[in-house]
């Protein structure tokens, strides 16, 4: 059975064009820098993000970890959101592998970290204190609703960080969704950042891979650490070929996913028993709760929806996140609304 899969944009399978490009990709040993397809992907990524250099990494988690390991030393501290992916969902890699201590501060409902909170969290010079090295923000901020952070806000965080000798890293797993929603160039959005990780494997539909971008010196260190972590890959042009299509083509169609997320949210607002979050969606994520009087819980609905051919992932007993992506068309949106209706009856 072909499911309509709204659990995440990580479920995207490669497009037919990607499969063709992957089959025909020119390859070489990328640890020797001999893979022309990877070299091209890294050039295009750096250029699009407006940074000097880029590095192809197997996952977003590894990209973020490498960035933290380059920016920080053992015993130093990173200021980041209490709802950030790096803090919650990256298996504590910074502490386990880097001896780096997280300093989580509250994510505001709009996904930002309050500038005053960042300022208050920067450690003062004291023999008792860890040394603050880095601020991380997430754009789009996933748990706050897939909300895009603005260029102006990013500029303010960048200024604050740099005025205190800190670096700024952006977990931009979905930075192209953010840029598309705000109709600005991604390079403008990340201009204040010292490093950015973004994923090719989510809304951009590649089967595998993320990019880390930054200055030449940063990427040289990052390349070394990628090798240390076992992320130096060989004839990986077969995957980078899909990444090039992600960057050159898929970035241009993300507003279609956003429009379908809106259509989905509008339809679900009409379904008795569901309460869609007030401002949802900001990008490609629709967040909703079961109403107080709903007689079924989210796991029960998830099971019924599966029987109707729709995969959804409950966030908890009463909450769902639905994510649109390349493989969700208008008909899938209609079917999903209807499946929710049937599951609540
Ligand atoms: C905001 C954010 N950052 C980082 C990642 C990590 O990416 P990966 O699954 O490729 O390790 C994810 C994955 O869903 C994410 O949502």
Short mmCIF file of C-alpha atoms and ligand atoms in Angstrom, two decimals:
data_model
loop_
_atom_site.label_atom_id
_atom_site.label_comp_id
_atom_site.label_asym_id
_atom_site.label_seq_id
_atom_site.Cartn_x
_atom_site.Cartn_y
_atom_site.Cartn_z
CA UNK A 1 0.00 0.00 0.00
CA UNK A 2 1.25 3.52 -0.90
CA UNK A 3 0.77 5.59 2.24
CA UNK A 4 0.28 9.32 2.43
CA UNK A 5 3.10 10.03 4.84
CA UNK A 6 2.85 13.22 6.89
CA UNK A 7 5.03 12.08 9.79
CA UNK A 8 7.93 14.28 8.69
CA UNK A 9 9.68 15.73 5.65
CA UNK A 10 12.51 13.31 6.45
CA UNK A 11 10.42 10.56 4.80
CA UNK A 12 10.86 12.04 1.30
CA UNK A 13 12.14 9.56 -1.25
CA UNK A 14 14.38 10.74 -4.10
CA UNK A 15 12.61 12.06 -7.20
CA UNK A 16 12.94 10.19 -10.53
CA UNK A 17 15.31 12.95 -11.71
CA UNK A 18 17.47 12.40 -8.63
CA UNK A 19 17.61 8.65 -9.21
CA UNK A 20 18.77 9.26 -12.77
CA UNK A 21 21.43 11.76 -11.70
CA UNK A 22 22.60 9.38 -8.97
CA UNK A 23 22.99 6.53 -11.47
CA UNK A 24 25.05 8.72 -13.78
CA UNK A 25 27.09 10.64 -11.21
CA UNK A 26 30.80 11.11 -11.77
CA UNK A 27 32.56 9.95 -8.61
CA UNK A 28 35.98 9.75 -6.95
CA UNK A 29 37.39 9.31 -3.46
CA UNK A 30 36.04 12.31 -1.57
CA UNK A 31 38.48 11.88 1.31
CA UNK A 32 41.17 12.75 -1.31
CA UNK A 33 38.84 15.54 -2.53
CA UNK A 34 38.65 13.61 -5.82
CA UNK A 35 34.89 13.42 -6.17
CA UNK A 36 33.86 16.06 -8.73
CA UNK A 37 30.17 15.81 -7.84
CA UNK A 38 30.81 16.43 -4.13
CA UNK A 39 33.22 19.27 -4.98
CA UNK A 40 30.53 20.87 -7.11
CA UNK A 41 27.87 20.39 -4.42
CA UNK A 42 30.12 22.05 -1.83
CA UNK A 43 30.78 24.98 -4.19
CA UNK A 44 27.09 25.48 -4.95
CA UNK A 45 26.14 25.24 -1.26
CA UNK A 46 28.76 27.78 -0.19
CA UNK A 47 27.70 30.11 -2.98
CA UNK A 48 23.98 29.90 -2.21
CA UNK A 49 24.54 30.52 1.49
CA UNK A 50 27.00 33.34 0.80
CA UNK A 51 29.85 31.70 2.73
CA UNK A 52 33.41 30.87 1.72
CA UNK A 53 33.23 27.09 1.90
CA UNK A 54 31.04 24.08 2.57
CA UNK A 55 31.34 20.47 3.69
CA UNK A 56 29.06 17.56 2.79
CA UNK A 57 28.13 15.56 5.92
CA UNK A 58 26.04 12.42 6.34
CA UNK A 59 23.40 13.96 8.63
CA UNK A 60 22.19 17.15 10.22
CA UNK A 61 23.11 15.79 13.62
CA UNK A 62 26.72 15.26 12.54
CA UNK A 63 26.81 18.71 10.91
CA UNK A 64 25.66 20.40 14.11
CA UNK A 65 28.05 18.35 16.25
CA UNK A 66 31.01 19.18 14.02
CA UNK A 67 30.13 22.88 14.21
CA UNK A 68 30.00 22.75 18.00
CA UNK A 69 33.30 20.86 18.17
CA UNK A 70 34.99 23.48 15.98
CA UNK A 71 33.61 26.48 17.83
CA UNK A 72 34.04 25.18 21.40
CA UNK A 73 36.59 23.49 23.64
CA UNK A 74 36.02 20.95 26.38
CA UNK A 75 34.48 22.69 29.39
CA UNK A 76 33.03 25.53 27.39
CA UNK A 77 29.36 26.40 27.16
CA UNK A 78 26.82 26.87 24.38
CA UNK A 79 23.72 29.04 24.72
CA UNK A 80 20.76 27.47 22.90
CA UNK A 81 17.00 27.02 23.07
CA UNK A 82 15.39 24.61 25.53
CA UNK A 83 13.22 23.41 22.62
CA UNK A 84 16.05 23.17 20.11
CA UNK A 85 16.83 20.00 18.21
CA UNK A 86 20.49 20.19 19.25
CA UNK A 87 19.52 20.25 22.92
CA UNK A 88 16.66 17.75 22.83
CA UNK A 89 17.23 15.37 19.97
CA UNK A 90 20.90 14.92 19.18
CA UNK A 91 21.64 12.27 21.81
CA UNK A 92 23.68 14.64 23.99
CA UNK A 93 26.52 14.48 21.46
CA UNK A 94 28.05 17.81 22.49
CA UNK A 95 28.52 16.58 26.07
CA UNK A 96 29.34 12.96 25.31
CA UNK A 97 31.82 13.61 22.53
CA UNK A 98 32.93 17.20 23.03
CA UNK A 99 32.84 17.83 26.79
CA UNK A 100 30.72 20.86 25.92
CA UNK A 101 28.05 22.03 28.34
CA UNK A 102 24.68 23.23 27.05
CA UNK A 103 23.17 26.37 28.59
CA UNK A 104 19.51 26.06 27.54
CA UNK A 105 17.33 29.16 27.67
CA UNK A 106 13.63 29.40 26.98
CA UNK A 107 12.47 29.44 23.37
CA UNK A 108 9.82 32.15 23.04
CA UNK A 109 6.54 31.11 21.33
CA UNK A 110 7.85 32.72 18.11
CA UNK A 111 10.88 30.42 18.16
CA UNK A 112 13.37 33.11 19.14
CA UNK A 113 15.65 33.34 22.16
CA UNK A 114 15.07 36.66 23.94
CA UNK A 115 18.14 38.87 23.52
CA UNK A 116 18.06 39.74 27.24
CA UNK A 117 18.08 36.03 28.11
CA UNK A 118 21.08 35.44 25.86
CA UNK A 119 22.89 38.39 27.40
CA UNK A 120 22.11 37.23 30.95
CA UNK A 121 23.44 33.74 30.12
CA UNK A 122 26.87 34.84 28.92
CA UNK A 123 29.33 33.81 31.62
CA UNK A 124 31.47 36.43 33.25
CA UNK A 125 35.22 36.04 33.64
CA UNK A 126 35.49 33.96 36.82
CA UNK A 127 37.63 30.97 37.69
CA UNK A 128 34.49 29.09 38.72
CA UNK A 129 32.68 29.51 35.41
CA UNK A 130 32.72 27.62 32.15
CA UNK A 131 33.61 29.85 29.19
CA UNK A 132 30.71 30.75 26.89
CA UNK A 133 31.79 30.25 23.27
CA UNK A 134 28.73 29.96 21.11
CA UNK A 135 25.08 30.87 20.56
CA UNK A 136 22.89 28.50 18.51
CA UNK A 137 19.54 29.36 16.98
CA UNK A 138 17.25 27.09 14.94
CA UNK A 139 15.60 28.37 11.75
CA UNK A 140 12.89 27.27 11.10
CA UNK A 141 12.22 26.46 14.76
CA UNK A 142 10.61 23.05 14.59
CA UNK A 143 8.89 22.55 17.96
CA UNK A 144 7.60 26.13 18.09
CA UNK A 145 5.63 25.37 14.92
CA UNK A 146 8.13 25.38 12.06
CA UNK A 147 8.37 29.12 12.58
CA UNK A 148 10.80 31.15 10.48
CA UNK A 149 13.18 33.53 12.25
CA UNK A 150 13.78 36.82 10.49
CA UNK A 151 16.97 38.27 9.05
CA UNK A 152 16.59 41.24 11.39
CA UNK A 153 16.40 39.00 14.47
CA UNK A 154 19.37 36.96 13.27
CA UNK A 155 21.32 40.18 12.80
CA UNK A 156 20.55 41.20 16.38
CA UNK A 157 21.69 37.83 17.75
CA UNK A 158 24.81 37.95 15.58
CA UNK A 159 25.70 41.44 16.83
CA UNK A 160 25.13 40.43 20.44
CA UNK A 161 27.24 37.29 20.06
CA UNK A 162 30.08 38.99 18.21
CA UNK A 163 30.18 41.92 20.65
CA UNK A 164 30.89 39.34 23.36
CA UNK A 165 33.46 37.37 21.37
CA UNK A 166 31.03 34.51 20.78
CA UNK A 167 30.27 32.75 17.52
CA UNK A 168 26.80 32.20 16.07
CA UNK A 169 25.76 28.83 14.63
CA UNK A 170 22.43 28.31 12.90
CA UNK A 171 20.78 24.90 12.90
CA UNK A 172 19.16 25.60 9.56
CA UNK A 173 17.88 22.08 8.90
CA UNK A 174 14.99 23.86 7.12
CA UNK A 175 16.61 27.22 6.35
CA UNK A 176 15.34 27.12 2.75
CA UNK A 177 11.77 26.79 4.06
CA UNK A 178 12.41 29.86 6.17
CA UNK A 179 13.80 31.83 3.22
CA UNK A 180 10.91 30.74 0.96
CA UNK A 181 8.30 31.74 3.55
CA UNK A 182 9.90 35.18 3.94
CA UNK A 183 10.66 35.56 0.24
CA UNK A 184 14.27 36.51 0.86
CA UNK A 185 17.59 35.09 -0.28
CA UNK A 186 18.90 32.43 2.06
CA UNK A 187 22.30 34.18 2.02
CA UNK A 188 20.69 37.29 3.51
CA UNK A 189 19.05 35.25 6.24
CA UNK A 190 22.30 33.63 7.38
CA UNK A 191 24.66 36.53 6.76
CA UNK A 192 25.43 37.15 10.47
CA UNK A 193 26.15 33.46 11.20
CA UNK A 194 29.66 32.04 11.52
CA UNK A 195 28.37 28.61 10.55
CA UNK A 196 25.17 27.10 9.24
CA UNK A 197 24.03 23.50 8.93
CA UNK A 198 21.21 22.73 6.52
CA UNK A 199 19.66 19.45 5.40
CA UNK A 200 19.33 18.22 1.84
CA UNK A 201 17.37 15.23 3.11
CA UNK A 202 14.21 16.92 4.41
CA UNK A 203 12.02 19.25 2.32
CA UNK A 204 14.73 19.28 -0.35
CA UNK A 205 14.01 15.56 -0.89
CA UNK A 206 17.52 14.10 -1.12
CA UNK A 207 17.78 10.61 0.32
CA UNK A 208 20.78 11.45 2.53
CA UNK A 209 22.97 14.36 3.48
CA UNK A 210 23.42 17.76 5.02
CA UNK A 211 25.79 20.65 4.45
CA UNK A 212 27.88 22.66 6.85
CA UNK A 213 28.94 26.09 5.61
CA UNK A 214 31.24 28.80 6.95
CA UNK A 215 34.62 30.43 6.48
CA UNK A 216 37.52 28.52 4.80
CA UNK A 217 39.34 28.11 8.12
CA UNK A 218 36.19 26.85 9.84
CA UNK A 219 35.49 24.28 7.10
CA UNK A 220 39.12 23.08 7.11
CA UNK A 221 38.77 22.26 10.84
CA UNK A 222 35.32 20.80 10.22
CA UNK A 223 36.73 18.48 7.54
CA UNK A 224 39.26 17.17 10.03
CA UNK A 225 36.61 16.56 12.68
CA UNK A 226 34.27 14.91 10.17
CA UNK A 227 37.07 12.39 9.50
CA UNK A 228 37.56 11.89 13.24
CA UNK A 229 33.87 11.07 13.63
CA UNK A 230 34.00 8.55 10.78
CA UNK A 231 32.07 10.80 8.42
CA UNK A 232 34.70 10.93 5.67
CA UNK A 233 32.94 9.23 2.77
CA UNK A 234 34.45 7.82 -0.43
CA UNK A 235 32.61 7.70 -3.80
CA UNK A 236 29.79 9.70 -2.32
CA UNK A 237 29.08 11.62 -5.52
CA UNK A 238 26.25 9.13 -6.00
CA UNK A 239 24.47 10.91 -3.16
CA UNK A 240 25.81 14.40 -3.83
CA UNK A 241 24.22 14.21 -7.30
CA UNK A 242 20.81 14.21 -5.62
CA UNK A 243 21.97 17.07 -3.38
CA UNK A 244 22.71 19.21 -6.42
CA UNK A 245 19.13 18.72 -7.62
CA UNK A 246 17.92 19.60 -4.13
CA UNK A 247 19.84 22.87 -4.24
CA UNK A 248 19.19 23.81 -7.83
CA UNK A 249 15.55 22.74 -8.19
CA UNK A 250 13.87 21.73 -4.95
CA UNK A 251 14.64 24.99 -3.16
CA UNK A 252 12.40 26.73 -5.72
CA UNK A 253 9.28 24.69 -4.96
CA UNK A 254 9.05 24.85 -1.15
CA UNK A 255 6.29 27.46 -1.26
CA UNK A 256 4.08 24.70 -2.79
CA UNK A 257 4.56 22.68 0.42
CA UNK A 258 3.71 25.75 2.48
CA UNK A 259 0.54 26.40 0.44
CA UNK A 260 -0.54 22.75 0.90
CA UNK A 261 0.15 22.94 4.64
CA UNK A 262 -2.17 25.95 4.74
CA UNK A 263 -4.83 24.12 2.77
CA UNK A 264 -4.51 21.17 5.14
CA UNK A 265 -4.78 23.41 8.23
CA UNK A 266 -7.80 25.25 6.79
CA UNK A 267 -9.52 21.93 6.07
CA UNK A 268 -8.73 20.49 9.51
CA UNK A 269 -10.11 23.64 11.19
CA UNK A 270 -13.52 22.53 9.87
CA UNK A 271 -13.22 19.06 11.45
CA UNK A 272 -15.12 18.73 14.73
CA UNK A 273 -12.82 17.42 17.45
CA UNK A 274 -9.64 19.11 16.16
CA UNK A 275 -8.12 22.42 17.23
CA UNK A 276 -5.42 23.63 14.87
CA UNK A 277 -2.85 25.97 16.51
CA UNK A 278 -3.84 29.61 15.97
CA UNK A 279 -1.04 30.65 13.63
CA UNK A 280 -0.28 27.27 12.13
CA UNK A 281 1.24 26.77 9.61
CA UNK A 282 4.16 29.15 9.31
CA UNK A 283 5.92 26.90 6.77
CA UNK A 284 5.43 23.17 6.08
CA UNK A 285 4.31 22.04 9.55
CA UNK A 286 0.76 21.94 10.84
CA UNK A 287 0.37 21.55 14.60
CA UNK A 288 -2.99 20.61 16.12
CA UNK A 289 -4.60 19.23 19.27
CA UNK A 290 -7.60 17.05 19.91
CA UNK A 291 -10.37 19.12 21.48
CA UNK A 292 -11.27 18.50 25.13
CA UNK A 293 -14.42 16.59 24.20
CA UNK A 294 -12.79 14.24 21.66
CA UNK A 295 -13.50 10.68 22.77
CA UNK A 296 -10.45 9.10 21.09
CA UNK A 297 -6.80 9.81 21.81
CA UNK A 298 -3.98 10.57 19.37
CA UNK A 299 -2.54 7.01 19.26
CA UNK A 300 -6.02 5.62 18.49
CA UNK A 301 -6.49 8.15 15.70
CA UNK A 302 -3.02 7.36 14.39
CA UNK A 303 -3.99 3.69 14.09
CA UNK A 304 -7.29 4.47 12.35
CA UNK A 305 -5.57 6.89 9.96
CA UNK A 306 -3.05 4.20 9.07
CA UNK A 307 -5.87 1.84 8.16
CA UNK A 308 -7.14 4.62 5.89
CA UNK A 309 -3.73 4.95 4.22
CA UNK A 310 -2.44 8.05 6.05
CA UNK A 311 0.60 8.03 8.34
CA UNK A 312 0.76 10.64 11.09
CA UNK A 313 2.95 10.90 14.15
CA UNK A 314 1.38 11.94 17.47
CA UNK A 315 3.49 14.36 19.51
CA UNK A 316 1.74 13.22 22.69
CA UNK A 317 -1.65 11.80 23.72
CA UNK A 318 -3.55 14.79 22.26
CA UNK A 319 -1.24 16.55 19.83
CA UNK A 320 -0.13 16.02 16.23
CA UNK A 321 2.45 17.51 13.91
CA UNK A 322 1.75 17.03 10.20
CA UNK A 323 4.48 17.87 7.70
CA UNK A 324 3.97 18.52 3.98
CA UNK A 325 6.68 17.79 1.43
CA UNK A 326 7.40 16.92 -2.19
CA UNK A 327 5.29 13.73 -2.14
CA UNK A 328 2.17 15.36 -0.67
CA UNK A 329 -0.06 16.62 -3.47
CA UNK A 330 -3.50 18.27 -3.40
CA UNK A 331 -5.27 14.96 -3.44
CA UNK A 332 -3.24 13.73 -0.45
CA UNK A 333 -4.32 16.85 1.44
CA UNK A 334 -8.00 16.12 0.69
CA UNK A 335 -7.61 12.46 1.68
CA UNK A 336 -5.94 13.43 4.94
CA UNK A 337 -8.76 15.79 5.91
CA UNK A 338 -11.30 13.09 5.11
CA UNK A 339 -9.32 10.43 7.05
CA UNK A 340 -9.28 12.68 10.14
CA UNK A 341 -13.04 13.17 9.79
CA UNK A 342 -13.62 9.42 9.60
CA UNK A 343 -11.22 8.68 12.47
CA UNK A 344 -12.98 11.08 14.81
CA UNK A 345 -16.43 9.65 14.15
C1 LIG B 1 15.78 21.26 13.41
C2 LIG B 1 16.57 20.02 13.13
N1 LIG B 1 17.91 20.05 13.25
C3 LIG B 1 18.66 18.98 13.01
C4 LIG B 1 18.10 17.79 12.60
C5 LIG B 1 18.99 16.59 12.41
O1 LIG B 1 19.02 16.10 11.13
P1 LIG B 1 19.35 14.55 10.84
O2 LIG B 1 18.09 13.79 11.05
O3 LIG B 1 19.80 14.56 9.40
O4 LIG B 1 20.44 14.13 11.76
C6 LIG B 1 16.71 17.70 12.48
C7 LIG B 1 16.08 16.41 12.07
O5 LIG B 1 14.89 16.25 12.00
C8 LIG B 1 15.92 18.84 12.74
O6 LIG B 1 14.58 18.81 12.65
#
